[in-house]
Amino acid sequence: MSRSTIPPGSAAPAGSTRNGYAPGRLTVHSDPAKLTPVTRALRGAGRKIALIPTMGALHEGHRELIRHARRLPGTVVPVVSIFVNPLQFGAGEDLERYPRPLEADLEACREEGVELVLTPQVEHMYPPGSETRIAAGALGDELEGAVRKGHFDGVLTVVSKLFHIVGPDVALFGEKDYQQLTLVRRMVRDLDFPLSVVGVPTVREDDGMALSSRNAYLDPEQRGRAAVLARALVAGASVSARGPDAVLAAARAELAAEPDIELDYLELRDADLGPAPASGEARLLVAARAGSTRLIDNVPVAL
Ligand code: PAF
C-alpha cells in the first residue's frame, strides 16, 4: 500500500484523495515518489509546505513542532515524516529497540491537524546500491559526534533526502537536539537548499526534564535523578553575568549532587557551536548517561 487516508471523524468528499491529498484529512504516503508531486502541486497553488522530520514515537515536543508550523504565516500544510533512519544509529545503539508506535503516531498527527504524513520503508530511502552520503564536517565529530561516529552524516543524509522528496518552504527541528539543528542549518546554507530552518524551544516536564523519546527507557529512579541535567543548565545560565567559568562551575556543582548520572560532557559554546565567546550569545550543553540511556540537553546563555 502506498497511500491511505484516515478520516478524523467527518467524511471527506468522494474522490478528494485522488491526488494524494484531502484538505482537512490525514493522508499517509509510504512511497516518497507519490508524495513529491502532491507537495509540489500544493506549493504551486500557493500553500506553504512545512516539514517536520521525525523518527516517530511522537511526544509533546513533536506536537509543539507541528503547532509551531501551523502558526507560521501563510496557508501552511504541515508534513510529518516518520522514519527510523538506520544510517544514524551506530553499532550497539538502539536501532532495533527504538519504539515504533505507528498507529499512536498517526493519531497524534490527526489530532494536531496534520494533512500529510510520509512513512517510507528503508528500501524506499536506501535502495540497494545507494552509497552517497552527506559529510557533516568537523562539528559532526564533536560533542555527540565524538561518541556517535557517523551519526550526523546519517542525520544529514536522510534530512537532505527528505528535503528533496518533500520540497518544503520551511523545516522545523527541536532545539533539544541543538547540534543537529546547527548542522542542518549549516547544510542548508552550504548546499543551497531553498528553504528556511526553524528551531523550536525544548518542551520540558514540570521538573525541567527535556522531553525525549529516550526518556521511556528510564526506570522511575533514573527518571527522577535525570532531572539534574536541567537543574544544572538552569544553575549555569542563572550566573551568566559572572562569565563562562562561573557558568560551568555552577552547572558542575549541581551535577556533582547526582553521581549516578554519569557525565559525558558539559560545554559552553557560541550559538553556532564554535568556541565559547567571552560575552554575548552562547549555548550550554550537557550529555550524560542514566544506566545505559544517553541523555542530552542544552539551554541558551547570555554571557
Ligand atoms: O531528530 C530526529 O528525530 C532525527 O534525527 C531526524 C531529524 C528525524 C532525522 O532522522
PDB file of C-alpha atoms and ligand atoms in Angstrom:
ATOM      1  CA  MET A   1       0.000   0.000   0.000  1.00  0.00           C
ATOM      2  CA  SER A   2       1.441   3.354  -0.842  1.00  0.00           C
ATOM      3  CA  ARG A   3      -1.375   5.582   0.310  1.00  0.00           C
ATOM      4  CA  SER A   4      -4.193   5.578   2.811  1.00  0.00           C
ATOM      5  CA  THR A   5      -6.477   8.290   4.082  1.00  0.00           C
ATOM      6  CA  ILE A   6      -7.519   8.205   7.710  1.00  0.00           C
ATOM      7  CA  PRO A   7     -10.666  10.179   8.479  1.00  0.00           C
ATOM      8  CA  PRO A   8     -10.556  12.395  11.589  1.00  0.00           C
ATOM      9  CA  GLY A   9     -14.272  11.856  12.182  1.00  0.00           C
ATOM     10  CA  SER A  10     -16.008  13.586   9.321  1.00  0.00           C
ATOM     11  CA  ALA A  11     -16.026  12.119   5.828  1.00  0.00           C
ATOM     12  CA  ALA A  12     -14.142  13.874   3.033  1.00  0.00           C
ATOM     13  CA  PRO A  13     -15.943  14.345  -0.301  1.00  0.00           C
ATOM     14  CA  ALA A  14     -15.707  11.318  -2.577  1.00  0.00           C
ATOM     15  CA  GLY A  15     -12.726  11.459  -4.905  1.00  0.00           C
ATOM     16  CA  SER A  16     -10.967  14.120  -2.822  1.00  0.00           C
ATOM     17  CA  THR A  17      -7.977  11.835  -2.216  1.00  0.00           C
ATOM     18  CA  ARG A  18      -7.498  11.166  -5.922  1.00  0.00           C
ATOM     19  CA  ASN A  19      -4.402  13.353  -5.988  1.00  0.00           C
ATOM     20  CA  GLY A  20      -2.968  12.031  -2.726  1.00  0.00           C
ATOM     21  CA  TYR A  21      -4.247  14.921  -0.652  1.00  0.00           C
ATOM     22  CA  ALA A  22      -7.555  15.613   1.049  1.00  0.00           C
ATOM     23  CA  PRO A  23      -7.894  19.028   2.722  1.00  0.00           C
ATOM     24  CA  GLY A  24      -8.614  18.678   6.441  1.00  0.00           C
ATOM     25  CA  ARG A  25      -7.859  14.945   6.489  1.00  0.00           C
ATOM     26  CA  LEU A  26      -4.751  12.916   7.142  1.00  0.00           C
ATOM     27  CA  THR A  27      -3.289  11.193   4.106  1.00  0.00           C
ATOM     28  CA  VAL A  28      -0.409   8.781   4.668  1.00  0.00           C
ATOM     29  CA  HIS A  29       2.097   8.108   1.919  1.00  0.00           C
ATOM     30  CA  SER A  30       4.631   5.342   2.284  1.00  0.00           C
ATOM     31  CA  ASP A  31       6.121   5.811  -1.179  1.00  0.00           C
ATOM     32  CA  PRO A  32       8.133   9.069  -1.372  1.00  0.00           C
ATOM     33  CA  ALA A  33       7.666   9.189  -5.161  1.00  0.00           C
ATOM     34  CA  LYS A  34       3.897   9.530  -4.612  1.00  0.00           C
ATOM     35  CA  LEU A  35       4.247  12.376  -2.135  1.00  0.00           C
ATOM     36  CA  THR A  36       6.588  14.584  -4.191  1.00  0.00           C
ATOM     37  CA  PRO A  37       4.025  15.602  -6.860  1.00  0.00           C
ATOM     38  CA  VAL A  38       1.443  16.277  -4.125  1.00  0.00           C
ATOM     39  CA  THR A  39       3.592  18.765  -2.203  1.00  0.00           C
ATOM     40  CA  ARG A  40       4.845  20.281  -5.458  1.00  0.00           C
ATOM     41  CA  ALA A  41       1.248  20.895  -6.636  1.00  0.00           C
ATOM     42  CA  LEU A  42       0.274  22.364  -3.250  1.00  0.00           C
ATOM     43  CA  ARG A  43       3.265  24.722  -3.364  1.00  0.00           C
ATOM     44  CA  GLY A  44       2.303  25.706  -6.891  1.00  0.00           C
ATOM     45  CA  ALA A  45      -1.164  26.543  -5.569  1.00  0.00           C
ATOM     46  CA  GLY A  46       0.359  28.932  -3.021  1.00  0.00           C
ATOM     47  CA  ARG A  47       0.367  26.702   0.065  1.00  0.00           C
ATOM     48  CA  LYS A  48       3.377  26.820   2.383  1.00  0.00           C
ATOM     49  CA  ILE A  49       4.868  23.356   2.927  1.00  0.00           C
ATOM     50  CA  ALA A  50       6.256  22.887   6.460  1.00  0.00           C
ATOM     51  CA  LEU A  51       8.237  19.700   7.023  1.00  0.00           C
ATOM     52  CA  ILE A  52       8.606  18.179  10.482  1.00  0.00           C
ATOM     53  CA  PRO A  53      11.083  15.289  10.175  1.00  0.00           C
ATOM     54  CA  THR A  54      10.707  12.698  12.963  1.00  0.00           C
ATOM     55  CA  MET A  55      11.604   9.135  13.817  1.00  0.00           C
ATOM     56  CA  GLY A  56       8.122   8.613  15.280  1.00  0.00           C
ATOM     57  CA  ALA A  57       7.301   7.860  18.938  1.00  0.00           C
ATOM     58  CA  LEU A  58       5.762  11.327  18.874  1.00  0.00           C
ATOM     59  CA  HIS A  59       5.521  13.203  22.174  1.00  0.00           C
ATOM     60  CA  GLU A  60       4.577  16.728  23.256  1.00  0.00           C
ATOM     61  CA  GLY A  61       7.846  18.041  21.814  1.00  0.00           C
ATOM     62  CA  HIS A  62       6.882  16.833  18.331  1.00  0.00           C
ATOM     63  CA  ARG A  63       3.344  18.131  18.780  1.00  0.00           C
ATOM     64  CA  GLU A  64       4.825  21.534  19.597  1.00  0.00           C
ATOM     65  CA  LEU A  65       6.798  21.438  16.320  1.00  0.00           C
ATOM     66  CA  ILE A  66       3.555  20.770  14.441  1.00  0.00           C
ATOM     67  CA  ARG A  67       1.687  23.528  16.307  1.00  0.00           C
ATOM     68  CA  HIS A  68       4.556  25.920  15.657  1.00  0.00           C
ATOM     69  CA  ALA A  69       4.399  25.049  11.945  1.00  0.00           C
ATOM     70  CA  ARG A  70       0.667  25.684  11.841  1.00  0.00           C
ATOM     71  CA  ARG A  71       1.154  29.135  13.401  1.00  0.00           C
ATOM     72  CA  LEU A  72       3.611  30.220  10.688  1.00  0.00           C
ATOM     73  CA  PRO A  73       2.357  32.956   8.359  1.00  0.00           C
ATOM     74  CA  GLY A  74       0.679  31.766   5.160  1.00  0.00           C
ATOM     75  CA  THR A  75      -1.574  28.824   4.406  1.00  0.00           C
ATOM     76  CA  VAL A  76       0.551  26.086   5.898  1.00  0.00           C
ATOM     77  CA  VAL A  77       0.408  22.381   5.064  1.00  0.00           C
ATOM     78  CA  PRO A  78       2.328  20.563   7.819  1.00  0.00           C
ATOM     79  CA  VAL A  79       4.032  17.410   6.504  1.00  0.00           C
ATOM     80  CA  VAL A  80       5.349  14.951   9.108  1.00  0.00           C
ATOM     81  CA  SER A  81       7.862  12.282   8.110  1.00  0.00           C
ATOM     82  CA  ILE A  82       8.155   9.200  10.311  1.00  0.00           C
ATOM     83  CA  PHE A  83      11.252   7.149   9.563  1.00  0.00           C
ATOM     84  CA  VAL A  84      13.656   5.400  11.943  1.00  0.00           C
ATOM     85  CA  ASN A  85      16.800   6.145   9.974  1.00  0.00           C
ATOM     86  CA  PRO A  86      19.274   3.254  10.250  1.00  0.00           C
ATOM     87  CA  LEU A  87      22.120   5.440   8.952  1.00  0.00           C
ATOM     88  CA  GLN A  88      22.223   7.490  12.129  1.00  0.00           C
ATOM     89  CA  PHE A  89      22.479   4.517  14.504  1.00  0.00           C
ATOM     90  CA  GLY A  90      25.925   3.158  15.316  1.00  0.00           C
ATOM     91  CA  ALA A  91      26.800  -0.455  16.164  1.00  0.00           C
ATOM     92  CA  GLY A  92      25.393  -1.285  19.597  1.00  0.00           C
ATOM     93  CA  GLU A  93      22.953   1.628  19.561  1.00  0.00           C
ATOM     94  CA  ASP A  94      19.224   1.126  19.934  1.00  0.00           C
ATOM     95  CA  LEU A  95      18.012   0.773  16.305  1.00  0.00           C
ATOM     96  CA  GLU A  96      16.153  -2.482  16.988  1.00  0.00           C
ATOM     97  CA  ARG A  97      14.540  -1.405  20.258  1.00  0.00           C
ATOM     98  CA  TYR A  98      13.700   2.117  19.043  1.00  0.00           C
ATOM     99  CA  PRO A  99       9.935   2.491  19.635  1.00  0.00           C
ATOM    100  CA  ARG A 100       7.704   2.364  16.519  1.00  0.00           C
ATOM    101  CA  PRO A 101       4.121   3.035  17.704  1.00  0.00           C
ATOM    102  CA  LEU A 102       2.815   3.926  14.223  1.00  0.00           C
ATOM    103  CA  GLU A 103      -0.928   3.917  14.995  1.00  0.00           C
ATOM    104  CA  ALA A 104      -0.462   6.202  18.014  1.00  0.00           C
ATOM    105  CA  ASP A 105       1.783   8.477  15.939  1.00  0.00           C
ATOM    106  CA  LEU A 106      -0.830   8.780  13.197  1.00  0.00           C
ATOM    107  CA  GLU A 107      -3.470   9.519  15.822  1.00  0.00           C
ATOM    108  CA  ALA A 108      -1.246  12.291  17.235  1.00  0.00           C
ATOM    109  CA  CYS A 109      -0.794  13.717  13.728  1.00  0.00           C
ATOM    110  CA  ARG A 110      -4.538  13.620  13.153  1.00  0.00           C
ATOM    111  CA  GLU A 111      -5.200  15.370  16.475  1.00  0.00           C
ATOM    112  CA  GLU A 112      -2.716  18.103  15.557  1.00  0.00           C
ATOM    113  CA  GLY A 113      -4.314  18.709  12.151  1.00  0.00           C
ATOM    114  CA  VAL A 114      -1.525  17.249  10.031  1.00  0.00           C
ATOM    115  CA  GLU A 115      -2.682  16.596   6.470  1.00  0.00           C
ATOM    116  CA  LEU A 116       0.278  14.681   5.020  1.00  0.00           C
ATOM    117  CA  VAL A 117       2.478  12.016   6.608  1.00  0.00           C
ATOM    118  CA  LEU A 118       5.369  10.187   4.941  1.00  0.00           C
ATOM    119  CA  THR A 119       6.173   6.732   6.343  1.00  0.00           C
ATOM    120  CA  PRO A 120       8.815   5.330   3.989  1.00  0.00           C
ATOM    121  CA  GLN A 121      10.438   1.919   4.324  1.00  0.00           C
ATOM    122  CA  VAL A 122      14.231   1.530   4.467  1.00  0.00           C
ATOM    123  CA  GLU A 123      14.228   0.292   0.862  1.00  0.00           C
ATOM    124  CA  HIS A 124      12.469   3.478  -0.278  1.00  0.00           C
ATOM    125  CA  MET A 125      15.125   5.672   1.317  1.00  0.00           C
ATOM    126  CA  TYR A 126      18.182   3.485   0.717  1.00  0.00           C
ATOM    127  CA  PRO A 127      17.566   1.136  -2.214  1.00  0.00           C
ATOM    128  CA  PRO A 128      20.305  -1.374  -2.982  1.00  0.00           C
ATOM    129  CA  GLY A 129      23.320   0.448  -4.410  1.00  0.00           C
ATOM    130  CA  SER A 130      22.629   3.687  -2.507  1.00  0.00           C
ATOM    131  CA  GLU A 131      26.103   4.785  -1.397  1.00  0.00           C
ATOM    132  CA  THR A 132      26.226   8.589  -1.416  1.00  0.00           C
ATOM    133  CA  ARG A 133      26.331  10.310   1.978  1.00  0.00           C
ATOM    134  CA  ILE A 134      26.457  13.858   3.288  1.00  0.00           C
ATOM    135  CA  ALA A 135      29.583  14.574   5.401  1.00  0.00           C
ATOM    136  CA  ALA A 136      28.796  16.730   8.421  1.00  0.00           C
ATOM    137  CA  GLY A 137      32.361  18.109   8.665  1.00  0.00           C
ATOM    138  CA  ALA A 138      34.417  18.827  11.780  1.00  0.00           C
ATOM    139  CA  LEU A 139      31.487  19.773  14.032  1.00  0.00           C
ATOM    140  CA  GLY A 140      29.959  16.396  13.209  1.00  0.00           C
ATOM    141  CA  ASP A 141      32.831  14.737  15.120  1.00  0.00           C
ATOM    142  CA  GLU A 142      32.492  16.873  18.253  1.00  0.00           C
ATOM    143  CA  LEU A 143      30.128  16.719  21.243  1.00  0.00           C
ATOM    144  CA  GLU A 144      27.563  13.994  20.324  1.00  0.00           C
ATOM    145  CA  GLY A 145      29.606  13.105  17.243  1.00  0.00           C
ATOM    146  CA  ALA A 146      32.632  12.244  19.379  1.00  0.00           C
ATOM    147  CA  VAL A 147      30.798   9.270  20.901  1.00  0.00           C
ATOM    148  CA  ARG A 148      28.424   8.554  17.986  1.00  0.00           C
ATOM    149  CA  LYS A 149      30.733   8.190  14.992  1.00  0.00           C
ATOM    150  CA  GLY A 150      28.976   8.914  11.709  1.00  0.00           C
ATOM    151  CA  HIS A 151      25.719   9.807  13.466  1.00  0.00           C
ATOM    152  CA  PHE A 152      25.445  13.278  11.950  1.00  0.00           C
ATOM    153  CA  ASP A 153      26.441  12.097   8.470  1.00  0.00           C
ATOM    154  CA  GLY A 154      23.443   9.763   8.749  1.00  0.00           C
ATOM    155  CA  VAL A 155      21.163  12.529  10.022  1.00  0.00           C
ATOM    156  CA  LEU A 156      22.160  14.977   7.293  1.00  0.00           C
ATOM    157  CA  THR A 157      21.885  12.328   4.584  1.00  0.00           C
ATOM    158  CA  VAL A 158      18.308  11.462   5.488  1.00  0.00           C
ATOM    159  CA  VAL A 159      17.328  15.094   6.089  1.00  0.00           C
ATOM    160  CA  SER A 160      18.673  16.132   2.686  1.00  0.00           C
ATOM    161  CA  LYS A 161      16.714  13.301   1.059  1.00  0.00           C
ATOM    162  CA  LEU A 162      13.557  14.396   2.885  1.00  0.00           C
ATOM    163  CA  PHE A 163      14.129  17.961   1.715  1.00  0.00           C
ATOM    164  CA  HIS A 164      14.325  16.737  -1.884  1.00  0.00           C
ATOM    165  CA  ILE A 165      11.289  14.463  -1.533  1.00  0.00           C
ATOM    166  CA  VAL A 166       9.013  16.972   0.195  1.00  0.00           C
ATOM    167  CA  GLY A 167      10.385  20.255  -1.197  1.00  0.00           C
ATOM    168  CA  PRO A 168       9.406  22.259   1.896  1.00  0.00           C
ATOM    169  CA  ASP A 169       9.398  26.041   2.263  1.00  0.00           C
ATOM    170  CA  VAL A 170      10.329  25.573   5.902  1.00  0.00           C
ATOM    171  CA  ALA A 171      11.606  22.701   8.044  1.00  0.00           C
ATOM    172  CA  LEU A 172      11.212  22.595  11.826  1.00  0.00           C
ATOM    173  CA  PHE A 173      13.597  20.988  14.323  1.00  0.00           C
ATOM    174  CA  GLY A 174      13.646  20.976  18.117  1.00  0.00           C
ATOM    175  CA  GLU A 175      16.344  22.896  19.972  1.00  0.00           C
ATOM    176  CA  LYS A 176      16.654  19.856  22.242  1.00  0.00           C
ATOM    177  CA  ASP A 177      18.985  18.364  19.596  1.00  0.00           C
ATOM    178  CA  TYR A 178      20.865  21.612  19.247  1.00  0.00           C
ATOM    179  CA  GLN A 179      23.890  20.165  17.460  1.00  0.00           C
ATOM    180  CA  GLN A 180      21.586  18.525  14.920  1.00  0.00           C
ATOM    181  CA  LEU A 181      19.743  21.828  14.415  1.00  0.00           C
ATOM    182  CA  THR A 182      23.051  23.669  13.950  1.00  0.00           C
ATOM    183  CA  LEU A 183      24.356  21.131  11.448  1.00  0.00           C
ATOM    184  CA  VAL A 184      21.093  21.155   9.468  1.00  0.00           C
ATOM    185  CA  ARG A 185      21.202  24.952   9.294  1.00  0.00           C
ATOM    186  CA  ARG A 186      24.792  24.753   8.068  1.00  0.00           C
ATOM    187  CA  MET A 187      23.962  22.118   5.449  1.00  0.00           C
ATOM    188  CA  VAL A 188      21.070  24.238   4.150  1.00  0.00           C
ATOM    189  CA  ARG A 189      23.430  27.195   3.839  1.00  0.00           C
ATOM    190  CA  ASP A 190      26.402  25.251   2.420  1.00  0.00           C
ATOM    191  CA  LEU A 191      24.383  23.219  -0.095  1.00  0.00           C
ATOM    192  CA  ASP A 192      21.942  25.989  -1.086  1.00  0.00           C
ATOM    193  CA  PHE A 193      18.720  24.249  -0.114  1.00  0.00           C
ATOM    194  CA  PRO A 194      15.922  26.731  -0.940  1.00  0.00           C
ATOM    195  CA  LEU A 195      14.161  26.610   2.418  1.00  0.00           C
ATOM    196  CA  SER A 196      14.357  28.094   5.881  1.00  0.00           C
ATOM    197  CA  VAL A 197      15.083  26.146   9.064  1.00  0.00           C
ATOM    198  CA  VAL A 198      13.166  26.985  12.227  1.00  0.00           C
ATOM    199  CA  GLY A 199      14.401  25.891  15.665  1.00  0.00           C
ATOM    200  CA  VAL A 200      11.658  25.363  18.238  1.00  0.00           C
ATOM    201  CA  PRO A 201      12.379  25.690  22.002  1.00  0.00           C
ATOM    202  CA  THR A 202      12.557  22.468  24.019  1.00  0.00           C
ATOM    203  CA  VAL A 203       9.385  21.246  25.711  1.00  0.00           C
ATOM    204  CA  ARG A 204      10.004  20.275  29.341  1.00  0.00           C
ATOM    205  CA  GLU A 205       8.302  18.292  32.116  1.00  0.00           C
ATOM    206  CA  ASP A 206       7.336  20.034  35.365  1.00  0.00           C
ATOM    207  CA  ASP A 207      10.750  19.230  36.898  1.00  0.00           C
ATOM    208  CA  GLY A 208      12.527  20.739  33.883  1.00  0.00           C
ATOM    209  CA  MET A 209      13.452  17.440  32.208  1.00  0.00           C
ATOM    210  CA  ALA A 210      13.552  17.832  28.412  1.00  0.00           C
ATOM    211  CA  LEU A 211      11.068  15.617  26.563  1.00  0.00           C
ATOM    212  CA  SER A 212      12.735  12.874  24.535  1.00  0.00           C
ATOM    213  CA  SER A 213      11.632   9.542  23.087  1.00  0.00           C
ATOM    214  CA  ARG A 214      14.545   8.029  25.033  1.00  0.00           C
ATOM    215  CA  ASN A 215      13.062   9.052  28.416  1.00  0.00           C
ATOM    216  CA  ALA A 216      10.830   5.993  28.039  1.00  0.00           C
ATOM    217  CA  TYR A 217      13.899   3.797  28.648  1.00  0.00           C
ATOM    218  CA  LEU A 218      14.448   5.242  32.148  1.00  0.00           C
ATOM    219  CA  ASP A 219      13.153   3.444  35.223  1.00  0.00           C
ATOM    220  CA  PRO A 220      11.382   5.684  37.778  1.00  0.00           C
ATOM    221  CA  GLU A 221      14.513   6.146  39.890  1.00  0.00           C
ATOM    222  CA  GLN A 222      16.688   7.048  36.904  1.00  0.00           C
ATOM    223  CA  ARG A 223      13.969   9.378  35.647  1.00  0.00           C
ATOM    224  CA  GLY A 224      13.917  11.192  38.986  1.00  0.00           C
ATOM    225  CA  ARG A 225      17.705  11.572  39.082  1.00  0.00           C
ATOM    226  CA  ALA A 226      17.938  12.604  35.413  1.00  0.00           C
ATOM    227  CA  ALA A 227      16.227  15.925  36.150  1.00  0.00           C
ATOM    228  CA  VAL A 228      19.625  17.027  37.474  1.00  0.00           C
ATOM    229  CA  LEU A 229      20.642  17.782  33.874  1.00  0.00           C
ATOM    230  CA  ALA A 230      18.028  20.513  33.526  1.00  0.00           C
ATOM    231  CA  ARG A 231      18.779  21.814  37.044  1.00  0.00           C
ATOM    232  CA  ALA A 232      22.481  22.050  36.166  1.00  0.00           C
ATOM    233  CA  LEU A 233      21.746  24.012  32.996  1.00  0.00           C
ATOM    234  CA  VAL A 234      19.470  26.410  34.849  1.00  0.00           C
ATOM    235  CA  ALA A 235      22.090  26.829  37.598  1.00  0.00           C
ATOM    236  CA  GLY A 236      24.727  27.651  34.977  1.00  0.00           C
ATOM    237  CA  ALA A 237      22.543  30.044  32.996  1.00  0.00           C
ATOM    238  CA  SER A 238      21.475  31.857  36.166  1.00  0.00           C
ATOM    239  CA  VAL A 239      25.048  33.098  36.834  1.00  0.00           C
ATOM    240  CA  SER A 240      25.770  34.050  33.213  1.00  0.00           C
ATOM    241  CA  ALA A 241      26.541  37.665  34.176  1.00  0.00           C
ATOM    242  CA  ARG A 242      29.612  36.354  36.052  1.00  0.00           C
ATOM    243  CA  GLY A 243      31.160  34.899  32.891  1.00  0.00           C
ATOM    244  CA  PRO A 244      31.910  31.496  31.307  1.00  0.00           C
ATOM    245  CA  ASP A 245      33.901  29.974  34.204  1.00  0.00           C
ATOM    246  CA  ALA A 246      31.157  30.749  36.701  1.00  0.00           C
ATOM    247  CA  VAL A 247      28.528  29.232  34.396  1.00  0.00           C
ATOM    248  CA  LEU A 248      30.448  25.970  34.072  1.00  0.00           C
ATOM    249  CA  ALA A 249      31.308  25.831  37.785  1.00  0.00           C
ATOM    250  CA  ALA A 250      27.674  26.323  38.844  1.00  0.00           C
ATOM    251  CA  ALA A 251      26.446  23.639  36.444  1.00  0.00           C
ATOM    252  CA  ARG A 252      29.186  21.214  37.528  1.00  0.00           C
ATOM    253  CA  ALA A 253      28.369  21.703  41.206  1.00  0.00           C
ATOM    254  CA  GLU A 254      24.732  20.793  40.553  1.00  0.00           C
ATOM    255  CA  LEU A 255      25.706  17.692  38.536  1.00  0.00           C
ATOM    256  CA  ALA A 256      28.034  16.513  41.314  1.00  0.00           C
ATOM    257  CA  ALA A 257      24.975  16.055  43.532  1.00  0.00           C
ATOM    258  CA  GLU A 258      23.850  13.070  41.381  1.00  0.00           C
ATOM    259  CA  PRO A 259      26.903  10.821  40.897  1.00  0.00           C
ATOM    260  CA  ASP A 260      24.661   8.063  39.434  1.00  0.00           C
ATOM    261  CA  ILE A 261      24.107  10.299  36.411  1.00  0.00           C
ATOM    262  CA  GLU A 262      27.395   9.742  34.613  1.00  0.00           C
ATOM    263  CA  LEU A 263      28.542  12.973  32.973  1.00  0.00           C
ATOM    264  CA  ASP A 264      29.924  12.717  29.456  1.00  0.00           C
ATOM    265  CA  TYR A 265      30.397  16.402  28.676  1.00  0.00           C
ATOM    266  CA  LEU A 266      29.388  19.812  29.895  1.00  0.00           C
ATOM    267  CA  GLU A 267      30.382  22.509  27.421  1.00  0.00           C
ATOM    268  CA  LEU A 268      29.814  26.161  26.801  1.00  0.00           C
ATOM    269  CA  ARG A 269      29.967  27.115  23.118  1.00  0.00           C
ATOM    270  CA  ASP A 270      28.906  30.014  20.959  1.00  0.00           C
ATOM    271  CA  ALA A 271      25.457  29.887  19.350  1.00  0.00           C
ATOM    272  CA  ASP A 272      26.887  28.138  16.253  1.00  0.00           C
ATOM    273  CA  LEU A 273      28.768  25.682  18.483  1.00  0.00           C
ATOM    274  CA  GLY A 274      32.156  27.291  17.875  1.00  0.00           C
ATOM    275  CA  PRO A 275      34.413  28.179  20.847  1.00  0.00           C
ATOM    276  CA  ALA A 276      32.642  29.951  23.712  1.00  0.00           C
ATOM    277  CA  PRO A 277      32.661  33.740  23.462  1.00  0.00           C
ATOM    278  CA  ALA A 278      33.741  35.904  26.410  1.00  0.00           C
ATOM    279  CA  SER A 279      30.414  37.705  26.100  1.00  0.00           C
ATOM    280  CA  GLY A 280      27.249  37.553  24.021  1.00  0.00           C
ATOM    281  CA  GLU A 281      25.006  34.674  22.977  1.00  0.00           C
ATOM    282  CA  ALA A 282      26.223  31.216  23.991  1.00  0.00           C
ATOM    283  CA  ARG A 283      24.885  27.693  24.480  1.00  0.00           C
ATOM    284  CA  LEU A 284      25.424  25.445  27.495  1.00  0.00           C
ATOM    285  CA  LEU A 285      25.254  21.773  26.525  1.00  0.00           C
ATOM    286  CA  VAL A 286      25.288  18.621  28.612  1.00  0.00           C
ATOM    287  CA  ALA A 287      25.324  14.887  27.886  1.00  0.00           C
ATOM    288  CA  ALA A 288      25.180  12.116  30.466  1.00  0.00           C
ATOM    289  CA  ARG A 289      24.171   8.516  30.975  1.00  0.00           C
ATOM    290  CA  ALA A 290      21.486   7.207  33.272  1.00  0.00           C
ATOM    291  CA  GLY A 291      22.214   3.464  33.246  1.00  0.00           C
ATOM    292  CA  SER A 292      22.555   2.611  29.554  1.00  0.00           C
ATOM    293  CA  THR A 293      20.428   5.555  28.380  1.00  0.00           C
ATOM    294  CA  ARG A 294      22.228   8.557  26.947  1.00  0.00           C
ATOM    295  CA  LEU A 295      20.568  11.895  27.664  1.00  0.00           C
ATOM    296  CA  ILE A 296      21.339  15.338  26.221  1.00  0.00           C
ATOM    297  CA  ASP A 297      20.070  18.813  26.938  1.00  0.00           C
ATOM    298  CA  ASN A 298      21.069  22.432  26.382  1.00  0.00           C
ATOM    299  CA  VAL A 299      19.975  25.998  27.112  1.00  0.00           C
ATOM    300  CA  PRO A 300      20.796  29.430  25.720  1.00  0.00           C
ATOM    301  CA  VAL A 301      23.094  31.550  27.892  1.00  0.00           C
ATOM    302  CA  ALA A 302      23.569  35.310  27.585  1.00  0.00           C
ATOM    303  CA  LEU A 303      27.153  35.962  28.703  1.00  0.00           C
TER     304      LEU A 303
HETATM  305  O1  PAF B   1      15.666  14.282  15.375  1.00  0.00           O
HETATM  306  C1  PAF B   1      15.276  13.233  14.818  1.00  0.00           C
HETATM  307  O2  PAF B   1      14.255  12.638  15.175  1.00  0.00           O
HETATM  308  C2  PAF B   1      16.091  12.674  13.675  1.00  0.00           C
HETATM  309  O3  PAF B   1      17.450  12.848  13.880  1.00  0.00           O
HETATM  310  C3  PAF B   1      15.661  13.213  12.305  1.00  0.00           C
HETATM  311  C4  PAF B   1      15.899  14.705  12.197  1.00  0.00           C
HETATM  312  C5  PAF B   1      14.188  12.917  12.069  1.00  0.00           C
HETATM  313  C6  PAF B   1      16.463  12.534  11.192  1.00  0.00           C
HETATM  314  O4  PAF B   1      16.260  11.159  11.202  1.00  0.00           O
END
